Short mmCIF file of C-alpha atoms in Angstrom, two decimals:
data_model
loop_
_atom_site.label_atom_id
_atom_site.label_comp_id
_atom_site.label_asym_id
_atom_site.label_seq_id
_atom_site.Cartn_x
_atom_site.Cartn_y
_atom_site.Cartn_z
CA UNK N 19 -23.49 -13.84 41.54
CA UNK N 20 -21.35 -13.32 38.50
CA UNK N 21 -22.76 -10.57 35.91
CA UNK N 22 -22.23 -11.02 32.21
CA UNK N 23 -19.97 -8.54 31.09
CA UNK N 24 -21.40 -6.08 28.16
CA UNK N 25 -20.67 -7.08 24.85
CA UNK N 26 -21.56 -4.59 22.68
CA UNK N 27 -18.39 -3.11 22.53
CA UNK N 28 -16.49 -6.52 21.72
CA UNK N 29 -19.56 -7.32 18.86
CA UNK N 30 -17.41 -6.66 15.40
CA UNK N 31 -15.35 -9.65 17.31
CA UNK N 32 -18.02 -11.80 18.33
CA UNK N 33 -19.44 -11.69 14.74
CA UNK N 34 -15.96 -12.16 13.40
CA UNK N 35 -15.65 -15.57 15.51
CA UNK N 36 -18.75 -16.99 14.72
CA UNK N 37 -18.22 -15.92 10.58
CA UNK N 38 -15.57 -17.93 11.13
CA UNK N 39 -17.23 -21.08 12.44
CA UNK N 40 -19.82 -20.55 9.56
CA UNK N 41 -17.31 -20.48 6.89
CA UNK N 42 -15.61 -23.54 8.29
CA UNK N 43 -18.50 -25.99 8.33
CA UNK N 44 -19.65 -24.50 4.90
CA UNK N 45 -16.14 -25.14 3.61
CA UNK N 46 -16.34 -28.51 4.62
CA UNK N 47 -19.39 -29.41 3.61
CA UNK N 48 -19.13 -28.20 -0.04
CA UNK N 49 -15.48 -29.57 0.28
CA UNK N 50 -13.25 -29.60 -2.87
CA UNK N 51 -13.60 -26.38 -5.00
CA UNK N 52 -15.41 -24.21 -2.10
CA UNK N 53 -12.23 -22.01 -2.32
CA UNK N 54 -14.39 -19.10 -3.96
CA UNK N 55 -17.24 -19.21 -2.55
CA UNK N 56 -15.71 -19.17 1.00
CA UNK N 57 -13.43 -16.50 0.39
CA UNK N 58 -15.72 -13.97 -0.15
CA UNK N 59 -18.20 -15.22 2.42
CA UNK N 60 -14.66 -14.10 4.07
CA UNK N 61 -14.62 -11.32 2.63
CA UNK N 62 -17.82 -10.03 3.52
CA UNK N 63 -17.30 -10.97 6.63
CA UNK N 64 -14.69 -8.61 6.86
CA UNK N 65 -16.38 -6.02 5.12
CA UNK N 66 -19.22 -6.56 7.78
CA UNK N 67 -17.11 -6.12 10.93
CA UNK N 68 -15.81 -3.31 9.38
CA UNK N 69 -19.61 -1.50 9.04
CA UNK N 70 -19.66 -2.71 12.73
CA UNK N 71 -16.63 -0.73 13.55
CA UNK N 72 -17.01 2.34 11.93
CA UNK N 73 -20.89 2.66 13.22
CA UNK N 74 -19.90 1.64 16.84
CA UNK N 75 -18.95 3.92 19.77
CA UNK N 76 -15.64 5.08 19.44
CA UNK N 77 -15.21 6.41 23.32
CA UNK N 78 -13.19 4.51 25.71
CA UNK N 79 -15.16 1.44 27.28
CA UNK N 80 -13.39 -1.32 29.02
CA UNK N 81 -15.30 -4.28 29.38
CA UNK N 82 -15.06 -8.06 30.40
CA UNK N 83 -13.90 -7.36 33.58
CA UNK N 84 -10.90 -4.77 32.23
CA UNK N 85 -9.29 -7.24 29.70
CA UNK N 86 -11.18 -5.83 26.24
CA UNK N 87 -10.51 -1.70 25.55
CA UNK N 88 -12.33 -0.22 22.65
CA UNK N 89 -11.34 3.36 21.66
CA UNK N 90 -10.66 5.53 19.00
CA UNK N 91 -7.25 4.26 18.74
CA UNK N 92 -8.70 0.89 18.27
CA UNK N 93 -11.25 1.33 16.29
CA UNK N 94 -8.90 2.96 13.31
CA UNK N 95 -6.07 0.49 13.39
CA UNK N 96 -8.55 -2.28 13.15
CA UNK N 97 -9.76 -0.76 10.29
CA UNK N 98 -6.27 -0.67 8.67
CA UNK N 99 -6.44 -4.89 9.40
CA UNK N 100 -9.50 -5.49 8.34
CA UNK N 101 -9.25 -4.32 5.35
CA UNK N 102 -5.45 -4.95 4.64
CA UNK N 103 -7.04 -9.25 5.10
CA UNK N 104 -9.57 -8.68 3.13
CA UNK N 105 -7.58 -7.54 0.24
CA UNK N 106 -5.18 -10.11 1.05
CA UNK N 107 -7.97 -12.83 0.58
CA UNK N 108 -8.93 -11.09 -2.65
CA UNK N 109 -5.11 -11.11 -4.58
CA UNK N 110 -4.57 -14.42 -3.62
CA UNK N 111 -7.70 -16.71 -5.02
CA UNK N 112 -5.64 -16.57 -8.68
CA UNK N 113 -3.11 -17.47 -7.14
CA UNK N 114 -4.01 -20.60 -5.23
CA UNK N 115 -5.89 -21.82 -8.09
CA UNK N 116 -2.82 -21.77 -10.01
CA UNK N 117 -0.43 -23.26 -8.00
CA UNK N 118 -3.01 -25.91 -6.93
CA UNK N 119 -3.42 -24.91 -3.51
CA UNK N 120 -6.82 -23.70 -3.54
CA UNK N 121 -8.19 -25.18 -0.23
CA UNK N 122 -11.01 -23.64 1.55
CA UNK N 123 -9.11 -23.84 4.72
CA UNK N 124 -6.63 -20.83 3.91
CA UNK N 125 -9.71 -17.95 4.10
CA UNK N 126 -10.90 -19.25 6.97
CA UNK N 127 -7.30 -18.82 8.64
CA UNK N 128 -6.56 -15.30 7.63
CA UNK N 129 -10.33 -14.75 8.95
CA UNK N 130 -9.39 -16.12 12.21
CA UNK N 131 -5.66 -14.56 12.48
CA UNK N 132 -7.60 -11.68 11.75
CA UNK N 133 -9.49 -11.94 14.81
CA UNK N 134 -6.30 -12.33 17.17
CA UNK N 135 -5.09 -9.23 15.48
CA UNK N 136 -8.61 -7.57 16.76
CA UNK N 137 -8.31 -8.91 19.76
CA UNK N 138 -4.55 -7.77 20.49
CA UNK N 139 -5.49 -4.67 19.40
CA UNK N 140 -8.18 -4.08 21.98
CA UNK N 141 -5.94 -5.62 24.67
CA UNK N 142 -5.83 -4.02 27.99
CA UNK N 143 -3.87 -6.50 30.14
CA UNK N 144 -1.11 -8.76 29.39
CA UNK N 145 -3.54 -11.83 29.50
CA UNK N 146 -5.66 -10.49 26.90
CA UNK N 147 -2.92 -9.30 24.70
CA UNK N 148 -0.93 -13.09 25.10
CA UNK N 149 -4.27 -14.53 23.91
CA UNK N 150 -4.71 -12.46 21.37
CA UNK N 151 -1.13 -12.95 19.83
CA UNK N 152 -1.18 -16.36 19.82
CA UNK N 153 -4.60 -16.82 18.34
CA UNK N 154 -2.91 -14.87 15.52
CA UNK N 155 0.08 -16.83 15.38
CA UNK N 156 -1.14 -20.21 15.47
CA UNK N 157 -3.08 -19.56 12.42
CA UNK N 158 -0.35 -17.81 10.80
CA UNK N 159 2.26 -20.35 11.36
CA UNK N 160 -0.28 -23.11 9.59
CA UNK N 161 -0.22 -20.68 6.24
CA UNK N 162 3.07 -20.19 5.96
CA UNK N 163 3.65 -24.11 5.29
CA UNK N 164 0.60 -23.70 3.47
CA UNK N 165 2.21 -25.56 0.59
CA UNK N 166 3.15 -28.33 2.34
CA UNK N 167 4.79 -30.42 -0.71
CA UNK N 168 6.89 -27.47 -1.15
CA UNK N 169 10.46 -28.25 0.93
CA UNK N 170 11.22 -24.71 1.07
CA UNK N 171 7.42 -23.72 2.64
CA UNK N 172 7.37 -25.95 4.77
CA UNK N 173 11.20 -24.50 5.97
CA UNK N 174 9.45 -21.62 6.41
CA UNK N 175 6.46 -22.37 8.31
CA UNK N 176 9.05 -24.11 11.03
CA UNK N 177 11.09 -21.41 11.14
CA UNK N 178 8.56 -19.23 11.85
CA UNK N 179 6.82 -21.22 14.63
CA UNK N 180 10.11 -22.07 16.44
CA UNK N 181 11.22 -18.37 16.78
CA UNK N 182 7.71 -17.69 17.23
CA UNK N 183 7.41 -20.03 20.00
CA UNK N 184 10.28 -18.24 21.39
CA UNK N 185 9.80 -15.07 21.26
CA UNK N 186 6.19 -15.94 23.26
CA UNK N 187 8.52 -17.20 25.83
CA UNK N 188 10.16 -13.97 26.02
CA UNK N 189 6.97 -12.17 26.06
CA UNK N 190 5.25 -14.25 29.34
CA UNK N 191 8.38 -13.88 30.88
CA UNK N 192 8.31 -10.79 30.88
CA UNK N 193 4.75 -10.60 31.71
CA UNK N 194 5.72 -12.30 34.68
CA UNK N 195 8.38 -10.18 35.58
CA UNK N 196 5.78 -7.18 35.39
CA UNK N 197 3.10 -8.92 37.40
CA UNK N 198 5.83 -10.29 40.00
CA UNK N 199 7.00 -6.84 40.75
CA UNK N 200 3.57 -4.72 39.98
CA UNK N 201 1.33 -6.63 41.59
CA UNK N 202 -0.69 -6.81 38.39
CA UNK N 203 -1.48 -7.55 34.87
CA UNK N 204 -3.93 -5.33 33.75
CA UNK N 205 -3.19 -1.88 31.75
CA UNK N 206 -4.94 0.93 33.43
CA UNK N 207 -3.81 -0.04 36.90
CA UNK N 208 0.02 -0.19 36.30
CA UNK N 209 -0.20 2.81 34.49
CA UNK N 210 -1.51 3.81 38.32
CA UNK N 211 1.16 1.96 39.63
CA UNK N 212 4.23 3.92 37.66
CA UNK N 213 2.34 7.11 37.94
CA UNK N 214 4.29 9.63 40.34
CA UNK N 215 6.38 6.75 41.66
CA UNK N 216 9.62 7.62 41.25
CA UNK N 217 12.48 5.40 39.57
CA UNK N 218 10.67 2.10 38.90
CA UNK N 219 12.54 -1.49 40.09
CA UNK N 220 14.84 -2.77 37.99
CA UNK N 221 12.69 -6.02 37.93
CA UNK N 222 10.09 -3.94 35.99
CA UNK N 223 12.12 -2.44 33.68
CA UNK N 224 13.79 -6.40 32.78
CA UNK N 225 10.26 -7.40 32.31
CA UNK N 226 9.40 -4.64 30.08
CA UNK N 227 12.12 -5.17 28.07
CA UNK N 228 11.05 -8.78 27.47
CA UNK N 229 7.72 -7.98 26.63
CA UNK N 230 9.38 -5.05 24.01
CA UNK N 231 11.50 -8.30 22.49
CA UNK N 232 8.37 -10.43 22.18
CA UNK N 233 6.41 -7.96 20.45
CA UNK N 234 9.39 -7.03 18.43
CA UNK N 235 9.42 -10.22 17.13
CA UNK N 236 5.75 -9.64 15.10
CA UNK N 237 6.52 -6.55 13.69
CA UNK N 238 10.46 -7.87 12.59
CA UNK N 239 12.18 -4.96 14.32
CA UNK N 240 16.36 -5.54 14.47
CA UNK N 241 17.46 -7.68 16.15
CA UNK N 242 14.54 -9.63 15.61
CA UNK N 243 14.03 -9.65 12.26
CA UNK N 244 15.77 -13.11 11.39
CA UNK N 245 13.17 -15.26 10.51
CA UNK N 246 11.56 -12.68 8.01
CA UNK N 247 13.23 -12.93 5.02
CA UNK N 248 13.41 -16.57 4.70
CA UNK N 249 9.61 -16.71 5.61
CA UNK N 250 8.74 -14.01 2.95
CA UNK N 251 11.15 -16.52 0.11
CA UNK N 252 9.52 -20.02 1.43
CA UNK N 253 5.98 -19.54 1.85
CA UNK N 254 3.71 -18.65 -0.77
CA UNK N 255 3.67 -15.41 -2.26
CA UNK N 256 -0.36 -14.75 -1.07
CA UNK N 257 0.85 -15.93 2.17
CA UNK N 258 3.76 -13.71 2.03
CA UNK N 259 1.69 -10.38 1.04
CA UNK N 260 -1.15 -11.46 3.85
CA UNK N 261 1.95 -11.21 6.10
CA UNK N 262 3.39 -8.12 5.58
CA UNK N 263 0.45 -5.68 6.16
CA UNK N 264 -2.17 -7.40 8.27
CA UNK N 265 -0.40 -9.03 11.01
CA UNK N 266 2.43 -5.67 11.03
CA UNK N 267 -0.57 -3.07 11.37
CA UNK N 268 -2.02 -4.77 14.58
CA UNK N 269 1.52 -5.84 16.05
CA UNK N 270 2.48 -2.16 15.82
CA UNK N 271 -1.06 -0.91 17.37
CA UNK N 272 -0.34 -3.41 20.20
CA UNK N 273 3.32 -2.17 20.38
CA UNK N 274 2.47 1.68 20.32
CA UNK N 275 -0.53 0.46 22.95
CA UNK N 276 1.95 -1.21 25.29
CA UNK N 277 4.14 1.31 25.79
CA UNK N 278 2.26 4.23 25.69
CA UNK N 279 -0.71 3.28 28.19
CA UNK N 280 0.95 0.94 30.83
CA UNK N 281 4.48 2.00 30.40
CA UNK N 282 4.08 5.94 29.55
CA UNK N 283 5.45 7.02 32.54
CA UNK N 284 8.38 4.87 32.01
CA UNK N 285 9.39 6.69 28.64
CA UNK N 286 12.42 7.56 29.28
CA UNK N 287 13.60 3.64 30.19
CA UNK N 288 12.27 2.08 26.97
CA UNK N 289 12.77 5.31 24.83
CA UNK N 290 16.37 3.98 24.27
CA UNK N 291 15.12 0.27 23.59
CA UNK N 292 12.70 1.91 20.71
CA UNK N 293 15.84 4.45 19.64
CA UNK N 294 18.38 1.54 19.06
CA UNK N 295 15.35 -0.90 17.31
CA UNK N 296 14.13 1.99 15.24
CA UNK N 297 18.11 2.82 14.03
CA UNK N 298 18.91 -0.67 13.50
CA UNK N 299 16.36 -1.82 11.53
CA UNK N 300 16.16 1.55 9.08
CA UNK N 301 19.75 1.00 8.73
CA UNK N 302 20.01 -3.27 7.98
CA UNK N 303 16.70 -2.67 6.09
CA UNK N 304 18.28 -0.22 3.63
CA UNK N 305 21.41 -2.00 3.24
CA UNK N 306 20.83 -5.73 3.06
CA UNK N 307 18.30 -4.86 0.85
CA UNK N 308 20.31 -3.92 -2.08
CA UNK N 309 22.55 -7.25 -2.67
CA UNK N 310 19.31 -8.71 -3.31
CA UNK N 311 17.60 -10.72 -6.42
CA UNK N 312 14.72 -11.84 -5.55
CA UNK N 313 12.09 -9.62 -4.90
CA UNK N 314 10.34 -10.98 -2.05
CA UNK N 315 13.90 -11.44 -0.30
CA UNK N 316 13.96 -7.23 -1.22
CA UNK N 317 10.14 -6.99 -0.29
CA UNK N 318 11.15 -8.58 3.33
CA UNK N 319 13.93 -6.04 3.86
CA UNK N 320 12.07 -3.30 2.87
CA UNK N 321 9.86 -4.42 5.40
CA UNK N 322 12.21 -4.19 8.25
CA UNK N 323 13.51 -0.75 7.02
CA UNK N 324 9.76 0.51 7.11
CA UNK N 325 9.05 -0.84 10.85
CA UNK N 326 11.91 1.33 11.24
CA UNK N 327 11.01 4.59 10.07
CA UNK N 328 7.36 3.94 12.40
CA UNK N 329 9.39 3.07 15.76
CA UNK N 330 10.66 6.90 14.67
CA UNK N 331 7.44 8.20 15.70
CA UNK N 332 6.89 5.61 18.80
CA UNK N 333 10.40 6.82 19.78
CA UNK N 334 9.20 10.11 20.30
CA UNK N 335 6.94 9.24 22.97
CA UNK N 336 4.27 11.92 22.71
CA UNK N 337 0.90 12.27 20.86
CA UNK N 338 2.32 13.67 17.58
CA UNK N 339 4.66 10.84 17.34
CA UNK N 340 1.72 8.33 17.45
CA UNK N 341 -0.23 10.16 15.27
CA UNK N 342 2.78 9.83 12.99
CA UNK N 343 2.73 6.24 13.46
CA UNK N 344 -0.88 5.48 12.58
CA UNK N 345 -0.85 7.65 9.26
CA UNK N 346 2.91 5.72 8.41
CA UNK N 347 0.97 2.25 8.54
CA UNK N 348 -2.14 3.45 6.34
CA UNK N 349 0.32 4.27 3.57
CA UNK N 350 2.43 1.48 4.25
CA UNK N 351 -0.43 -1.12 3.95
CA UNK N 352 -1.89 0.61 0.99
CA UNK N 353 2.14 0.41 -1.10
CA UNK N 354 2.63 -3.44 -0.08
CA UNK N 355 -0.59 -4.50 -0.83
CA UNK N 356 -0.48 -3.18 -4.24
CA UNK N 357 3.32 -3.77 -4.63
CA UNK N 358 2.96 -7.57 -3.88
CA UNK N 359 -0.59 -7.65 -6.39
CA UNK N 360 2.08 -6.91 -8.83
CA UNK N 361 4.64 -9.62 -7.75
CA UNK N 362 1.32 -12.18 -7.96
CA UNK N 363 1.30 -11.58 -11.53
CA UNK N 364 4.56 -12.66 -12.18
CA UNK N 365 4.09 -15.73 -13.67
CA UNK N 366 6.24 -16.86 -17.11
CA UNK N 367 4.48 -20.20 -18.53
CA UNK N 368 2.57 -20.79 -16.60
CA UNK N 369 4.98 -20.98 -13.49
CA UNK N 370 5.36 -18.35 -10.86
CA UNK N 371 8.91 -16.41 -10.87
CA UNK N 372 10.16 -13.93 -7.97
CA UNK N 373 13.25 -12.67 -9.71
CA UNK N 374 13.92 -9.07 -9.99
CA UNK N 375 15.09 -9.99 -13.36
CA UNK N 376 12.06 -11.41 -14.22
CA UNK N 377 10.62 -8.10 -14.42
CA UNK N 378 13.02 -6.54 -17.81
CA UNK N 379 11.26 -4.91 -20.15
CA UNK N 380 7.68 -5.18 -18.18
CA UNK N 381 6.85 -1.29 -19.49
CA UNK N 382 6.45 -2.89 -22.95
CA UNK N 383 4.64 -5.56 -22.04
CA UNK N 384 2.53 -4.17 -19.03
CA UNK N 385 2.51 -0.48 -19.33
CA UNK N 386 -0.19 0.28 -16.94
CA UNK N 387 1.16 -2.64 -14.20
CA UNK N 388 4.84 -1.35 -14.75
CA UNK N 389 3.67 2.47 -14.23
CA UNK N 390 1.58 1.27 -11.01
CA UNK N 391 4.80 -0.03 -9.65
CA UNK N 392 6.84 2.74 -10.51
CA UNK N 393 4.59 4.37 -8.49
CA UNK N 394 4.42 1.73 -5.00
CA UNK N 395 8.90 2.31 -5.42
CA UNK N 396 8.63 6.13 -5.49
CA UNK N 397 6.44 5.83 -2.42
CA UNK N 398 8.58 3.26 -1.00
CA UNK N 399 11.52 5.26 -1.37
CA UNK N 400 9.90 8.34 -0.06
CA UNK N 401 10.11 10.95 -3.03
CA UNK N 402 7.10 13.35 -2.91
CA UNK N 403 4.75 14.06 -4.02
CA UNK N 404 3.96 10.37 -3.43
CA UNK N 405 2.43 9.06 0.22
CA UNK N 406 5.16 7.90 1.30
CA UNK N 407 6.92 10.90 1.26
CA UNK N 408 4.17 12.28 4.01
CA UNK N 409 4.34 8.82 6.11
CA UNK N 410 8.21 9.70 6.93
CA UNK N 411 7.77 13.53 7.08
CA UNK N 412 5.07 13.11 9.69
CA UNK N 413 7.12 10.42 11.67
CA UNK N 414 10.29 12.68 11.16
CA UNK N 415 9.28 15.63 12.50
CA UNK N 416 7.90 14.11 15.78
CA UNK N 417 11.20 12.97 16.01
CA UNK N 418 12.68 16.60 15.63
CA UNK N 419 9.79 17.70 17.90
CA UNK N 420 11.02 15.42 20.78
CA UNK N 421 14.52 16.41 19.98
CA UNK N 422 15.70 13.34 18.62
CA UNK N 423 17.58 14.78 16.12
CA UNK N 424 20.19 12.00 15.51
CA UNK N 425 17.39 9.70 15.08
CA UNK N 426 15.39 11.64 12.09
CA UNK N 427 18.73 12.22 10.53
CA UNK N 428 19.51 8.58 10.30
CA UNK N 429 16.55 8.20 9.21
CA UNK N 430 17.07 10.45 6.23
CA UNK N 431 19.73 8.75 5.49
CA UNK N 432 18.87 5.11 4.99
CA UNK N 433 15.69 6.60 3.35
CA UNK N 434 18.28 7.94 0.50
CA UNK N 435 20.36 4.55 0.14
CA UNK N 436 17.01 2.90 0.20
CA UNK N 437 16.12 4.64 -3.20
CA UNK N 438 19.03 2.96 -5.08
CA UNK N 439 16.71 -0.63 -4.64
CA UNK N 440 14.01 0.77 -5.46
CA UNK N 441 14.80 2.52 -8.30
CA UNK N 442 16.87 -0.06 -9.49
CA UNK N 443 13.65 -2.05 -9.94
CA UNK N 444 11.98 1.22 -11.81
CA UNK N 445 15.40 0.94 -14.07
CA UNK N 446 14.56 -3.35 -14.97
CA UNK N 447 11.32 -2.51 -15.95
CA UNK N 448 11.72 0.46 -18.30
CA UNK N 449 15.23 0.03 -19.32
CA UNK N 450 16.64 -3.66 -19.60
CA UNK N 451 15.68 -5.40 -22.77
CA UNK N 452 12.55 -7.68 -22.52
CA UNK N 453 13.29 -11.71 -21.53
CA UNK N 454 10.47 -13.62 -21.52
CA UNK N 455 7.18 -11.71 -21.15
CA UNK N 456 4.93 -12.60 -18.20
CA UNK N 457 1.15 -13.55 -17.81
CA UNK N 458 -1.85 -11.34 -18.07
CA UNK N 459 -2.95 -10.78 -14.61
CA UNK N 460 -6.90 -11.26 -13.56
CA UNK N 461 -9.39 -8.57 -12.78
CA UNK N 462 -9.39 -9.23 -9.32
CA UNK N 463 -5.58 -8.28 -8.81
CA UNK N 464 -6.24 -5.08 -11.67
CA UNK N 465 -8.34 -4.18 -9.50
CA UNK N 466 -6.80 -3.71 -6.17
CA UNK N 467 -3.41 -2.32 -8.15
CA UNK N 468 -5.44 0.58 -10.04
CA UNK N 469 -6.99 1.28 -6.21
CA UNK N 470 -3.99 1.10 -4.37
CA UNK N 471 -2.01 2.50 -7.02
CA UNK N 472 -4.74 5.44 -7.01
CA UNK N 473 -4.73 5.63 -3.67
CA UNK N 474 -0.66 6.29 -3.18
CA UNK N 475 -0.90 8.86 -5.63
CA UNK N 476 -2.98 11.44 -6.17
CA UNK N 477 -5.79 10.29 -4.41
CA UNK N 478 -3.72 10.55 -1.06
CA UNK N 479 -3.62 14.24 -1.52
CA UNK N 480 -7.26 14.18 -1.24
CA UNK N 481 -7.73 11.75 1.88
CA UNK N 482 -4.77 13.18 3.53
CA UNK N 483 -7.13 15.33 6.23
CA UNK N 484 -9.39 12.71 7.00
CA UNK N 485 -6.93 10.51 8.01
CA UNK N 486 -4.89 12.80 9.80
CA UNK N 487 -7.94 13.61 11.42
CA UNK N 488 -8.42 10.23 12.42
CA UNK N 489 -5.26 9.45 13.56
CA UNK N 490 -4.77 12.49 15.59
CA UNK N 491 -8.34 11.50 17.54
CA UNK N 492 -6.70 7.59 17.71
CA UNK N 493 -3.56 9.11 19.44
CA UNK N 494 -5.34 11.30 21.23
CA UNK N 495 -7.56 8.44 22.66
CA UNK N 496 -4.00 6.53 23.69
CA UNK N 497 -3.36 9.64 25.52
CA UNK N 498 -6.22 10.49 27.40
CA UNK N 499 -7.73 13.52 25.61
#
């Protein structure tokens, strides 16, 4: 007689889902002009599975039948998504309104991508982890063509489900490469499986490469990476800030997951696959950036430099690394979500505008807003005393730790060119001569650049022990102390 499996760990996600289903039949019942209303139902929601979180256990429990892990590890990168959606929900209701997309349908989405990125986060077999991904992406590849009169979102949202669709096909066949010559699918017992065995078969090695590709695909690592900039230009800008923090925080926790449970005792085969993802995506990220003009185009490259400087850490292969990791993405979320509140408000009559040289003269215009950005670029760029400074120092000297020297000094090194972009935006705003001032932005988005901004500096000095605290207890969960 089958038992039901316990589902108290797996409750923040069972809540989540059936938020969901309330917010849907609420949305359509109340139909037009519910757009409000539901998204901070979705909010809360959030905000609620968050509580759930943070109160629950946070030692290891594997439940339904080995497929659902909840750990430390878990626990604070689904945190980091949680609340990077729920601020993504928040920036974008202005926004919708104005561009007269403001359907209740696009909370509800990002609500239940959300809950794939839960669920791929507390994957502990490749079944779970598939299901998981593709929850997230099917929701993700509706938003992107969100505007669907809109040629050049609706480009986007194909793009993105074609490469998406094959870099899923990359991922199960890799998955069945792995089970073909493991004998399994489920995390704990092919970390058994590699565990004092020797040189694994090359089938195994193929298979984890594949599954490396497909996941490489979410996060936009080099060499795939194509379909991000064009995604971040077509679909809307909300869509386009919802994109780079939620669904790159739980690709990366499922990444670092992967390969350090399953696959640890393989380091030294993917080590190099991580090593030549890490380099070439610091060093494409810092130099196709700079040719660019329009901002999200530069937002999307800066992107795929960042995912760089994080595989630095995951590169490293050992505890420190990780921990490096986890504190990278909690600054990273907190600079994009308040750099793209910023690009939100750049609106000029009433139309939205994404040129960097829509931004001249925005210190006379905007002081506070213009200082706030000032601030996300110096972080971006990595000049203390700003977070972002600490995200690549931490990630850096796992690197030296490990003795990956070449790695952290090419790492330095795009990190330098990568200033000239960033300041170069610093330089429109306080130095060109004002064009064509832009809109007043609401309180909503005021609100979540004076926290972010506060947050990236100084307020970071302040929170830095806590959350090295809990990242070092996440990686040491991955790790089995």
């Amino acid at each position: 007689m089958a038992t039901l499996p316990d589902l108290m760990p797996a409750l923040p996600e069972l809540f989540l889902a059936c938020a969901g289903l309330a917010l849907l039949m609420i949305g359509v019942f109340r139909g037009e002009g519910s757009l409000r209303l539901v998204s901070w139902l979705a909010v809360a929601s959030l905000v609620v599975t968050a509580v759930l979180l943070a109160t629950g256990p946070t030692e290891r429990v594997v439940t339904f039948n080995g497929l659902f892990v909840t750990d430390s590890f878990a626990v604070f990168m689904k945190l980091l998504v949680l609340t990077a959606s729920a601020l993504s929900i928040i920036v974008s209701m202005n926004y919708l309104e104005k561009e007269q997309i403001a359907r209740f349908e696009y909370p509800v989405l990002i609500v239940f991508a959300t809950l794939g990125m839960l669920g791929m986060v507390s994957a502990n077999n490749l079944i779970s982890l598939y299901v998981g991904l593709e929850l997230q992406s099917l929701s993700l590849y509706v938003i992107a063509a969100f505007r669907r009169d809109f040629a050049k979102s609706s480009e986007a949202g194909l793009k993105y489900f074609v490469l998406g669709a094959l870099s899923s096909g990359l991922l199960l066949y890799g998955a069945s490469l792995i089970y073909g010559f493991a004998g399994t699918t489920d995390f704990t017992r092919l970390a058994e499986v590699f565990r004092g065995a020797g040189t694994p078969s090359l089938g195994v090695i193929v298979g984890m490469v594949f599954v490396a590709a497909g996941l490489a695909f979410k996060i936009s690592a080099v060499p795939f990476h194509m379909w991000t900039p064009d995604v971040y230009e077509g679909a809307p800008t909300s869509v386009t800030a919802f994109f780079a923090v939620a669904p790159k925080v739980a690709a990366m926790a499922l990444f670092v997951r992967v390969l350090v449970e399953p696959f640890g005792e393989l380091l030294p085969q993917w080590q190099q696959v991580i090593w030549f993802c890490s380099v070439a995506s610091m060093i494409l990220g810092s130099l196709a950036a700079i040719q660019q003009s329009n901002i999200k185009r530069l937002m999307a490259y800066s992107s795929i430099g960042h995912i760089g400087y994080a595989l630095v850490g995951l590169a490293a292969g050992t505890e420190e690394g990780v921990r490096g990791v986890l504190v990278y993405m909690a600054i990273y979320l907190a600079m994009n979500v308040g750099t793209f509140a910023i690009i939100l408000t750049m609106r000029q009559n009433g139309r939205a505008v994404e040129s960097i040289s829509d931004l001249s003269g925005f210190s006379k215009t905007h002081p506070v807003l213009a200082f706030a950005m000032a601030v996300f670029m110096w972080s971006m760029a990595g000049v203390p005393p700003a977070a972002g400074f600490f995200g690549k120092f931490y990630v850096f000297m796992a690197a030296v730790e490990a003795k990956l020297y070449v790695l952290a000094i090419i790492g330095v090194l795009t990190s330098v060119v990568s200033c000239y972009y960033y300041l170069r935006i610093i330089k429109v705003m306080y130095f060109d001569d004002l064009s064509e001032p832009l809109e007043r932005p609401g309180r909503a988005l005021s609100l979540v650049v004076a926290g972010t901004a506060l947050f990236v500096f100084p307020v970071y000095l302040l929170a830095l022990n806590p959350i090295l605290l809990g990242a070092s207890q996440a990686a040491a969960a991955l790790f089995g102390r």
